[in-house]
Amino acid sequence: MERRVIGFLVVLLQLVSCVGALSGNASNSGSLYAAFLLSNGIGRTPPMGWNSWNHFHCRIDEWTIKKTADALVSTGLAALGYKYVNIDDCWGEANRDSRGNLVARKSTFPSGIKALADYVHSKGMKLGIYSDAGYRTCSKTMPGSLGHEEQDARTFASWGVDYLKYDNCYHDGSSPQNRFARMSYALRKAGRPILYSICEWGEQNPATWAGTLGNSWRTGGDIQDKWESMTSAADQNDAWGRFAGPGRWNDPDMLEVGNGGMSIEEYRSHFSIWAIMKAPLLIGCDIKSASRAMLRILGNKEVIDVNQDPLGIQGRKIRSRADQEVWAVPLSGRRIGIVLWNRSWSRAPFTVSWRELGLAPSAPMLVRDLWLHKFVSTRQRYRLTAIVSPHACKMYVVSAQTQSLLETNGSQWSMPAFLP
Ligand code: GAL
């Protein structure tokens, strides 16, 4: 495909997304998006899985990937939805072969990527791979795909790859809109649904253009396994909330839960905020040796359910005072997800009224604590109160308090309309 044609398509797509945004009709702009370039029908809820980078960096090989796939199954994480097993940078030989194809590095992936995809598929999961919209990947150890988009997309499809993370290093200075569109088009032509994860580090406000090209886009630089890095990634991602929706997600970067640089409460906050923001939930630790405490965080089904809610609305920070934050999200079944996040260093009391959540001020509500796995008895029935430890959070789902609306297993319910 000619560069000029791609450029034209990108401009067209941007016009379309502007019209969608201006009309203010989310479902309308959603269907317009779906009608255009990528339109691969996948990623309707945020992708879940594992990625090698945060823990292993370039120290990867096929044994590690296979054992990780095994561990996702044996820990029960795969059954909870963590289905993508994603290889990041450093999987390839330094140069293409004589026909210009990318090749897996012989010393670390001797069986090749196709065999790995077959293995991961045999476990009921999906395989992800990594490339770059430039001449070398960010580690510089292998070629990027710029100028080889169609050939590489065909290679990935022929190997049975299901997910492509596409990075932004060592390019020719042309616009990311153009370079990322070229791979989007190539993937669409390759004949296999491949989730397309755009890694442009939020430099040129990708939320405003990447939803027409890919299924997710990074909203900032690389996360580090530190409280300050995690909180700032959350804030950067929050700014773009209105651009997310089924099939197109803001990506504040992969999870650090289990890598050891934060406390349990900090990791619980990290996971809760990623979940309510509808971030991709890509585990970034060594699952083979993860502690029970970390697996309990990553495996909290009630929190995952908020992330995977079919409405696909990104939760937002609705209040921030003295490092005490309230985040909220509308969920299906006319429920609301809430995180009370104490980013300060002292224990803090929180009070949230139903009015602040957009609910009728006097409606009696049922409140479920997603970390204690219990319904909360609200003595003051028209507001929620809690004491939250430093750097910790509380996470709830709120719904109408009508016994008859509870289904028999007590964990699912529906309720009358209360949202505007
Ligand atoms: C960075 C990217 C990281 C990782 C790394 C690999 O650009 O943001 O997530 O993929 O490259 O070299």
Coordinates of C-alpha atoms and ligand atoms in Angstrom, one line a residue:
M1 CA 0.0 0.0 0.0
E2 CA 1.3 3.4 -1.0
R3 CA 2.3 5.8 1.8
R4 CA 0.1 8.4 0.2
V5 CA -3.0 6.2 0.3
I6 CA -2.4 5.3 3.9
G7 CA -1.9 9.0 4.7
F8 CA -5.3 9.7 3.1
L9 CA -7.0 6.9 5.0
V10 CA -5.6 8.2 8.3
V11 CA -6.9 11.7 7.6
L12 CA -10.3 10.2 6.7
L13 CA -10.3 8.2 9.9
Q14 CA -9.5 11.2 12.0
L15 CA -12.3 13.1 10.3
V16 CA -14.7 10.3 11.1
S17 CA -13.6 10.1 14.7
C18 CA -14.0 13.9 15.1
V19 CA -17.5 13.7 13.7
G20 CA -18.2 10.8 16.1
A21 CA -16.8 12.7 19.1
L22 CA -18.6 16.0 18.1
S23 CA -21.9 14.2 17.8
G24 CA -21.4 13.1 21.4
N25 CA -23.0 9.8 20.6
A26 CA -20.7 7.1 21.9
S27 CA -22.5 4.2 20.2
N28 CA -22.6 6.0 16.9
S29 CA -18.9 6.8 16.9
G30 CA -18.3 3.2 18.1
S31 CA -20.0 1.8 15.0
L32 CA -18.2 4.2 12.8
Y33 CA -14.9 3.1 14.3
A34 CA -15.8 -0.5 13.8
A35 CA -16.6 0.1 10.1
F36 CA -13.1 1.3 9.4
L37 CA -9.5 0.2 9.2
L38 CA -9.0 -2.4 11.9
S39 CA -12.4 -3.7 12.5
N40 CA -11.1 -7.0 13.7
G41 CA -13.9 -7.6 16.2
I42 CA -11.6 -8.6 19.0
G43 CA -10.8 -7.0 22.3
R44 CA -14.4 -6.1 23.1
T45 CA -13.4 -6.2 26.8
P46 CA -9.8 -5.2 27.8
P47 CA -7.2 -7.9 26.9
M48 CA -6.0 -10.1 29.7
G49 CA -2.8 -12.2 29.8
W50 CA 0.9 -12.0 30.6
N51 CA 3.8 -10.3 29.0
S52 CA 7.5 -11.1 29.4
W53 CA 9.0 -7.6 29.6
N54 CA 8.4 -6.2 33.1
H55 CA 10.1 -9.2 34.8
F56 CA 12.4 -10.8 32.2
H57 CA 13.3 -8.0 29.9
C58 CA 15.5 -9.6 27.2
R59 CA 16.2 -12.8 29.3
I60 CA 13.5 -14.9 27.5
D61 CA 13.4 -18.3 25.8
E62 CA 10.9 -20.8 24.8
W63 CA 11.2 -22.8 28.0
T64 CA 10.2 -19.7 30.0
I65 CA 7.2 -19.0 27.7
K66 CA 6.0 -22.6 27.9
K67 CA 6.4 -22.8 31.7
T68 CA 4.5 -19.5 32.0
A69 CA 1.7 -20.9 29.9
D70 CA 1.6 -24.0 32.2
A71 CA 1.6 -21.8 35.3
L72 CA -1.3 -19.7 34.0
V73 CA -3.3 -22.9 33.7
S74 CA -2.2 -24.5 37.0
T75 CA -2.8 -21.3 39.1
G76 CA -6.3 -21.0 37.6
L77 CA -5.4 -17.6 36.1
A78 CA -6.1 -18.8 32.6
A79 CA -9.6 -19.8 33.5
L80 CA -10.2 -16.4 35.0
G81 CA -9.5 -14.9 31.6
Y82 CA -5.7 -14.3 31.4
K83 CA -5.5 -15.9 27.9
Y84 CA -2.8 -14.0 26.1
V85 CA 0.8 -15.2 26.6
N86 CA 2.8 -12.4 25.1
I87 CA 6.5 -12.5 24.1
D88 CA 8.0 -9.0 24.2
D89 CA 11.2 -7.7 22.7
C90 CA 14.3 -9.8 22.0
W91 CA 12.7 -12.9 20.5
G92 CA 14.3 -12.6 17.0
E93 CA 17.6 -13.0 15.3
A94 CA 19.6 -9.8 14.7
N95 CA 18.9 -9.9 10.9
R96 CA 16.2 -11.1 8.5
D97 CA 16.8 -14.2 6.4
S98 CA 17.7 -14.1 2.8
R99 CA 14.0 -13.6 1.8
G100 CA 13.6 -10.8 4.2
N101 CA 11.6 -12.7 6.8
L102 CA 11.9 -12.2 10.5
V103 CA 13.3 -15.3 12.2
A104 CA 13.2 -16.5 15.8
R105 CA 16.5 -16.5 17.6
K106 CA 18.0 -20.0 17.2
S107 CA 19.8 -20.0 20.6
T108 CA 16.7 -19.2 22.7
F109 CA 13.7 -20.2 20.5
P110 CA 15.1 -23.2 18.6
S111 CA 11.7 -24.7 17.9
G112 CA 10.4 -21.4 16.4
I113 CA 7.4 -19.3 17.1
K114 CA 4.9 -21.5 15.3
A115 CA 5.7 -24.4 17.6
L116 CA 5.3 -22.1 20.6
A117 CA 1.9 -20.9 19.3
D118 CA 0.8 -24.5 18.8
Y119 CA 1.8 -25.3 22.4
V120 CA 0.0 -22.2 23.8
H121 CA -3.1 -22.9 21.7
S122 CA -3.1 -26.6 22.9
K123 CA -3.6 -25.2 26.4
G124 CA -6.5 -23.1 25.3
M125 CA -4.6 -19.8 25.3
K126 CA -3.4 -17.3 22.7
L127 CA 0.1 -16.2 21.7
G128 CA 1.3 -12.6 21.4
I129 CA 4.4 -11.2 19.8
Y130 CA 6.2 -7.9 19.6
S131 CA 7.6 -5.7 16.8
D132 CA 8.3 -2.1 16.1
A133 CA 7.2 0.7 13.8
G134 CA 10.9 1.5 13.1
Y135 CA 14.0 -0.1 11.7
R136 CA 15.1 -1.8 15.0
T137 CA 13.1 -2.8 18.1
C138 CA 13.8 -0.8 21.3
S139 CA 16.4 -3.2 22.6
K140 CA 18.1 -2.8 19.2
T141 CA 18.7 -6.6 19.2
M142 CA 16.4 -7.3 16.2
P143 CA 14.8 -5.7 13.2
G144 CA 11.7 -3.7 13.3
S145 CA 8.8 -3.9 10.8
L146 CA 9.0 -0.4 9.2
G147 CA 8.9 -1.0 5.4
H148 CA 8.1 -4.7 6.0
E149 CA 4.6 -4.4 7.4
E150 CA 2.7 -6.7 5.1
Q151 CA 5.5 -9.4 5.0
D152 CA 5.7 -9.4 8.8
A153 CA 2.0 -9.4 9.3
R154 CA 1.8 -12.4 7.0
T155 CA 4.6 -14.1 8.9
F156 CA 2.8 -13.5 12.3
A157 CA -0.5 -14.8 10.9
S158 CA 1.2 -17.9 9.4
W159 CA 2.8 -18.7 12.8
G160 CA -0.7 -18.5 14.5
V161 CA 0.1 -15.3 16.4
D162 CA -3.0 -13.7 18.1
Y163 CA -1.7 -10.4 19.4
L164 CA 0.9 -7.9 18.3
K165 CA 2.5 -5.3 20.5
Y166 CA 3.9 -2.7 18.1
D167 CA 6.6 -0.3 19.5
N168 CA 7.9 3.1 18.4
C169 CA 11.8 3.0 18.4
Y170 CA 14.3 3.8 15.7
H171 CA 11.9 5.1 13.0
D172 CA 12.3 7.4 10.1
G173 CA 10.8 10.5 11.8
S174 CA 7.5 10.2 9.9
S175 CA 4.3 10.5 12.0
P176 CA 3.2 7.7 14.2
Q177 CA -0.3 8.0 12.7
N178 CA 1.2 6.9 9.4
R179 CA 3.5 4.2 10.7
F180 CA 1.0 2.6 13.0
A181 CA -1.7 2.7 10.3
R182 CA 0.5 0.8 7.9
M183 CA 0.7 -2.2 10.3
S184 CA -3.0 -1.9 11.1
Y185 CA -3.8 -2.2 7.4
A186 CA -1.3 -5.1 7.0
L187 CA -2.8 -7.0 9.9
R188 CA -6.3 -6.6 8.4
K189 CA -5.0 -8.0 5.2
A190 CA -3.2 -10.9 6.8
G191 CA -6.3 -12.9 7.2
R192 CA -6.2 -13.7 10.9
P193 CA -7.7 -11.7 13.8
I194 CA -4.7 -10.3 15.6
L195 CA -5.2 -8.0 18.5
Y196 CA -3.2 -4.8 17.8
S197 CA -1.6 -3.1 20.7
I198 CA -0.1 0.3 19.8
C199 CA 2.9 1.3 22.0
E200 CA 3.6 4.9 21.1
W201 CA 4.1 6.0 24.8
G202 CA 1.3 8.6 24.6
E203 CA 3.6 11.0 22.8
Q204 CA 1.2 12.4 20.2
N205 CA -2.1 11.9 22.2
P206 CA -2.8 8.5 20.6
A207 CA -6.2 8.3 22.3
T208 CA -7.4 10.8 19.7
W209 CA -6.4 8.7 16.7
A210 CA -5.4 5.2 17.7
G211 CA -8.9 3.9 18.3
T212 CA -9.4 3.8 14.5
L213 CA -6.3 1.7 14.0
G214 CA -5.7 -0.6 17.0
N215 CA -7.3 -2.3 20.0
S216 CA -5.2 -0.5 22.6
W217 CA -2.7 2.3 22.9
R218 CA -0.2 3.2 25.6
T219 CA -0.9 6.5 27.2
G220 CA 2.5 7.0 28.7
G221 CA 6.1 5.8 29.0
D222 CA 7.4 2.6 30.6
I223 CA 6.0 1.8 34.0
Q224 CA 8.5 0.9 36.8
D225 CA 7.9 -1.2 39.8
K226 CA 7.5 1.8 42.1
W227 CA 4.6 3.6 43.7
E228 CA 5.4 7.0 42.0
S229 CA 5.6 5.4 38.6
M230 CA 2.4 3.5 39.0
T231 CA 0.4 6.5 40.3
S232 CA 1.6 8.7 37.6
A233 CA 0.7 6.1 34.9
A234 CA -2.8 6.0 36.4
D235 CA -3.2 9.7 36.2
Q236 CA -2.0 10.0 32.7
N237 CA -4.3 7.3 31.6
D238 CA -7.3 8.8 33.4
A239 CA -7.1 11.9 31.3
W240 CA -8.2 10.0 28.2
G241 CA -11.1 8.0 29.7
R242 CA -13.7 9.2 27.2
F243 CA -11.9 7.7 24.2
A244 CA -12.0 4.1 25.5
G245 CA -14.7 1.6 24.7
P246 CA -15.3 -2.0 23.5
G247 CA -12.5 -2.9 21.0
R248 CA -10.3 0.2 21.9
W249 CA -8.6 0.7 25.2
N250 CA -6.3 3.2 26.9
D251 CA -3.2 1.3 28.1
P252 CA -1.4 2.6 31.2
D253 CA 1.2 -0.2 30.7
M254 CA 1.5 -3.7 32.0
L255 CA 1.1 -4.7 35.7
E256 CA 4.0 -4.8 38.1
V257 CA 2.0 -6.8 40.7
G258 CA 4.4 -9.5 42.0
N259 CA 7.7 -8.0 41.0
G260 CA 8.6 -6.9 44.6
G261 CA 9.0 -3.1 44.4
M262 CA 5.7 -2.2 46.1
S263 CA 3.8 -3.3 49.2
I264 CA 0.8 -5.6 49.1
E265 CA -1.6 -2.7 49.7
E266 CA 0.1 -0.8 46.9
Y267 CA -0.2 -3.7 44.5
R268 CA -3.8 -4.1 45.5
S269 CA -4.4 -0.4 44.7
H270 CA -2.5 -0.9 41.4
F271 CA -4.7 -3.8 40.4
S272 CA -7.9 -2.1 41.5
I273 CA -7.2 1.1 39.6
W274 CA -6.1 -0.8 36.4
A275 CA -9.3 -2.8 36.6
I276 CA -11.7 0.2 37.1
M277 CA -9.9 2.1 34.3
K278 CA -10.6 -0.8 31.9
A279 CA -6.8 -1.2 31.4
P280 CA -5.5 -4.3 29.7
L281 CA -4.7 -6.6 32.5
L282 CA -1.3 -8.0 31.4
I283 CA 0.5 -9.7 34.3
G284 CA 4.2 -8.7 34.4
C285 CA 5.7 -10.9 37.0
D286 CA 7.2 -14.4 37.0
I287 CA 4.0 -16.5 37.6
K288 CA 6.0 -19.7 38.1
S289 CA 7.3 -18.3 41.4
A290 CA 4.6 -15.8 42.3
S291 CA 3.5 -15.9 46.0
R292 CA 0.0 -16.8 47.1
A293 CA -0.6 -13.2 48.2
M294 CA 0.2 -12.0 44.6
L295 CA -1.9 -14.7 43.0
R296 CA -4.8 -13.7 45.3
I297 CA -4.5 -10.1 44.0
L298 CA -4.3 -11.1 40.3
G299 CA -6.9 -13.7 40.7
N300 CA -9.6 -11.6 42.4
K301 CA -12.6 -12.5 40.2
E302 CA -14.8 -9.8 41.5
V303 CA -12.3 -7.1 40.6
I304 CA -11.6 -8.8 37.2
D305 CA -15.4 -8.7 36.6
V306 CA -15.4 -5.0 36.9
N307 CA -12.6 -4.8 34.3
Q308 CA -14.4 -7.2 32.0
D309 CA -17.9 -5.6 32.3
P310 CA -19.6 -5.6 28.9
L311 CA -20.5 -1.9 29.0
G312 CA -16.7 -1.2 28.5
I313 CA -16.8 2.3 30.1
Q314 CA -13.5 3.5 31.5
G315 CA -13.8 4.4 35.2
R316 CA -12.7 7.9 36.2
K317 CA -11.3 9.9 39.1
I318 CA -14.4 11.8 40.3
R319 CA -12.9 13.4 43.4
S320 CA -9.3 14.1 44.6
R321 CA -8.6 16.0 47.9
A322 CA -5.4 15.7 50.0
D323 CA -4.4 12.6 48.1
Q324 CA -7.7 10.9 48.9
E325 CA -9.4 9.9 45.7
V326 CA -12.7 8.5 44.7
W327 CA -12.9 6.7 41.3
A328 CA -16.2 5.4 39.9
V329 CA -17.5 3.6 36.8
P330 CA -21.0 2.7 35.5
L331 CA -21.4 -1.0 35.1
S332 CA -23.9 -3.2 33.4
G333 CA -27.0 -4.1 35.3
R334 CA -27.2 -0.5 36.5
R335 CA -24.5 -1.0 39.0
I336 CA -21.6 1.3 39.9
G337 CA -18.0 0.3 40.7
I338 CA -16.2 2.4 43.2
V339 CA -12.6 2.6 44.4
L340 CA -11.7 4.7 47.5
W341 CA -7.9 5.2 47.1
N342 CA -5.8 6.7 49.8
R343 CA -2.6 8.0 48.2
S344 CA -1.5 9.8 51.4
W345 CA 0.8 8.5 54.1
S346 CA -1.9 8.6 56.9
R347 CA -5.0 6.5 57.6
A348 CA -8.0 8.4 56.1
P349 CA -11.8 8.4 56.6
F350 CA -13.8 8.5 53.4
T351 CA -17.4 9.4 52.9
V352 CA -19.2 9.1 49.5
S353 CA -22.8 10.1 49.2
W354 CA -25.1 8.4 46.7
R355 CA -25.7 11.9 45.3
E356 CA -22.0 12.2 44.4
L357 CA -22.3 9.0 42.4
G358 CA -25.3 10.3 40.5
L359 CA -27.7 8.1 42.4
A360 CA -31.0 9.2 44.0
P361 CA -29.9 10.6 47.4
S362 CA -32.3 8.5 49.4
A363 CA -32.1 5.2 47.5
P364 CA -31.1 2.3 49.8
M365 CA -28.3 0.5 48.1
L366 CA -26.5 -2.8 48.5
V367 CA -22.8 -2.5 48.8
R368 CA -20.4 -5.3 48.0
D369 CA -16.7 -5.1 49.1
L370 CA -14.7 -6.7 46.3
W371 CA -11.6 -7.3 48.4
L372 CA -13.4 -8.7 51.6
H373 CA -15.9 -10.6 49.4
K374 CA -18.7 -9.5 51.6
F375 CA -21.8 -7.3 51.5
V376 CA -21.2 -4.3 53.6
S377 CA -23.8 -3.3 56.2
T378 CA -24.2 0.4 55.7
R379 CA -25.5 1.8 58.9
Q380 CA -25.9 5.2 57.3
R381 CA -27.8 3.8 54.4
Y382 CA -27.5 6.8 52.0
R383 CA -23.8 7.0 51.9
L384 CA -20.7 4.9 52.0
T385 CA -18.0 5.4 54.7
A386 CA -14.7 3.6 55.2
I387 CA -11.3 4.1 56.9
V388 CA -8.6 3.4 54.3
S389 CA -5.0 2.6 55.2
P390 CA -2.1 4.6 53.7
H391 CA -1.5 3.7 50.0
A392 CA -4.4 1.2 50.2
C393 CA -7.8 1.2 48.6
K394 CA -11.3 -0.2 49.1
M395 CA -13.2 -1.4 46.1
Y396 CA -17.0 -1.8 45.9
V397 CA -19.9 -2.5 43.6
V398 CA -23.1 -0.6 44.6
S399 CA -26.6 -1.7 43.5
A400 CA -30.2 -1.4 44.6
Q401 CA -31.1 -2.9 47.9
T402 CA -34.0 -5.1 47.0
Q403 CA -33.9 -8.6 48.2
S404 CA -36.1 -9.9 45.4
L405 CA -33.5 -8.6 42.9
L406 CA -30.8 -10.9 44.2
E407 CA -30.4 -14.1 42.3
T408 CA -30.2 -17.3 44.2
N409 CA -26.4 -17.5 44.4
G410 CA -26.3 -14.0 45.9
S411 CA -23.5 -12.8 43.7
Q412 CA -25.4 -11.4 40.7
W413 CA -28.2 -8.9 40.8
S414 CA -30.0 -6.4 38.6
M415 CA -31.8 -3.2 39.7
P416 CA -34.1 -0.5 38.7
A417 CA -32.8 2.5 36.7
F418 CA -31.0 5.1 38.7
L419 CA -28.4 6.5 36.3
P420 CA -29.2 9.7 34.5
Ligands
GAL1 C1 9.6 -0.1 25.2 C2 8.2 -0.5 25.6 C3 8.3 -1.6 26.7 C4 9.1 -2.7 26.1 C5 10.4 -2.3 25.6 C6 11.2 -3.4 24.9 O1 9.5 0.9 24.3 O2 7.5 0.6 26.1 O3 7.0 -1.9 27.1 O4 8.3 -3.3 25.1 O5 10.3 -1.2 24.7 O6 12.4 -3.0 24.4

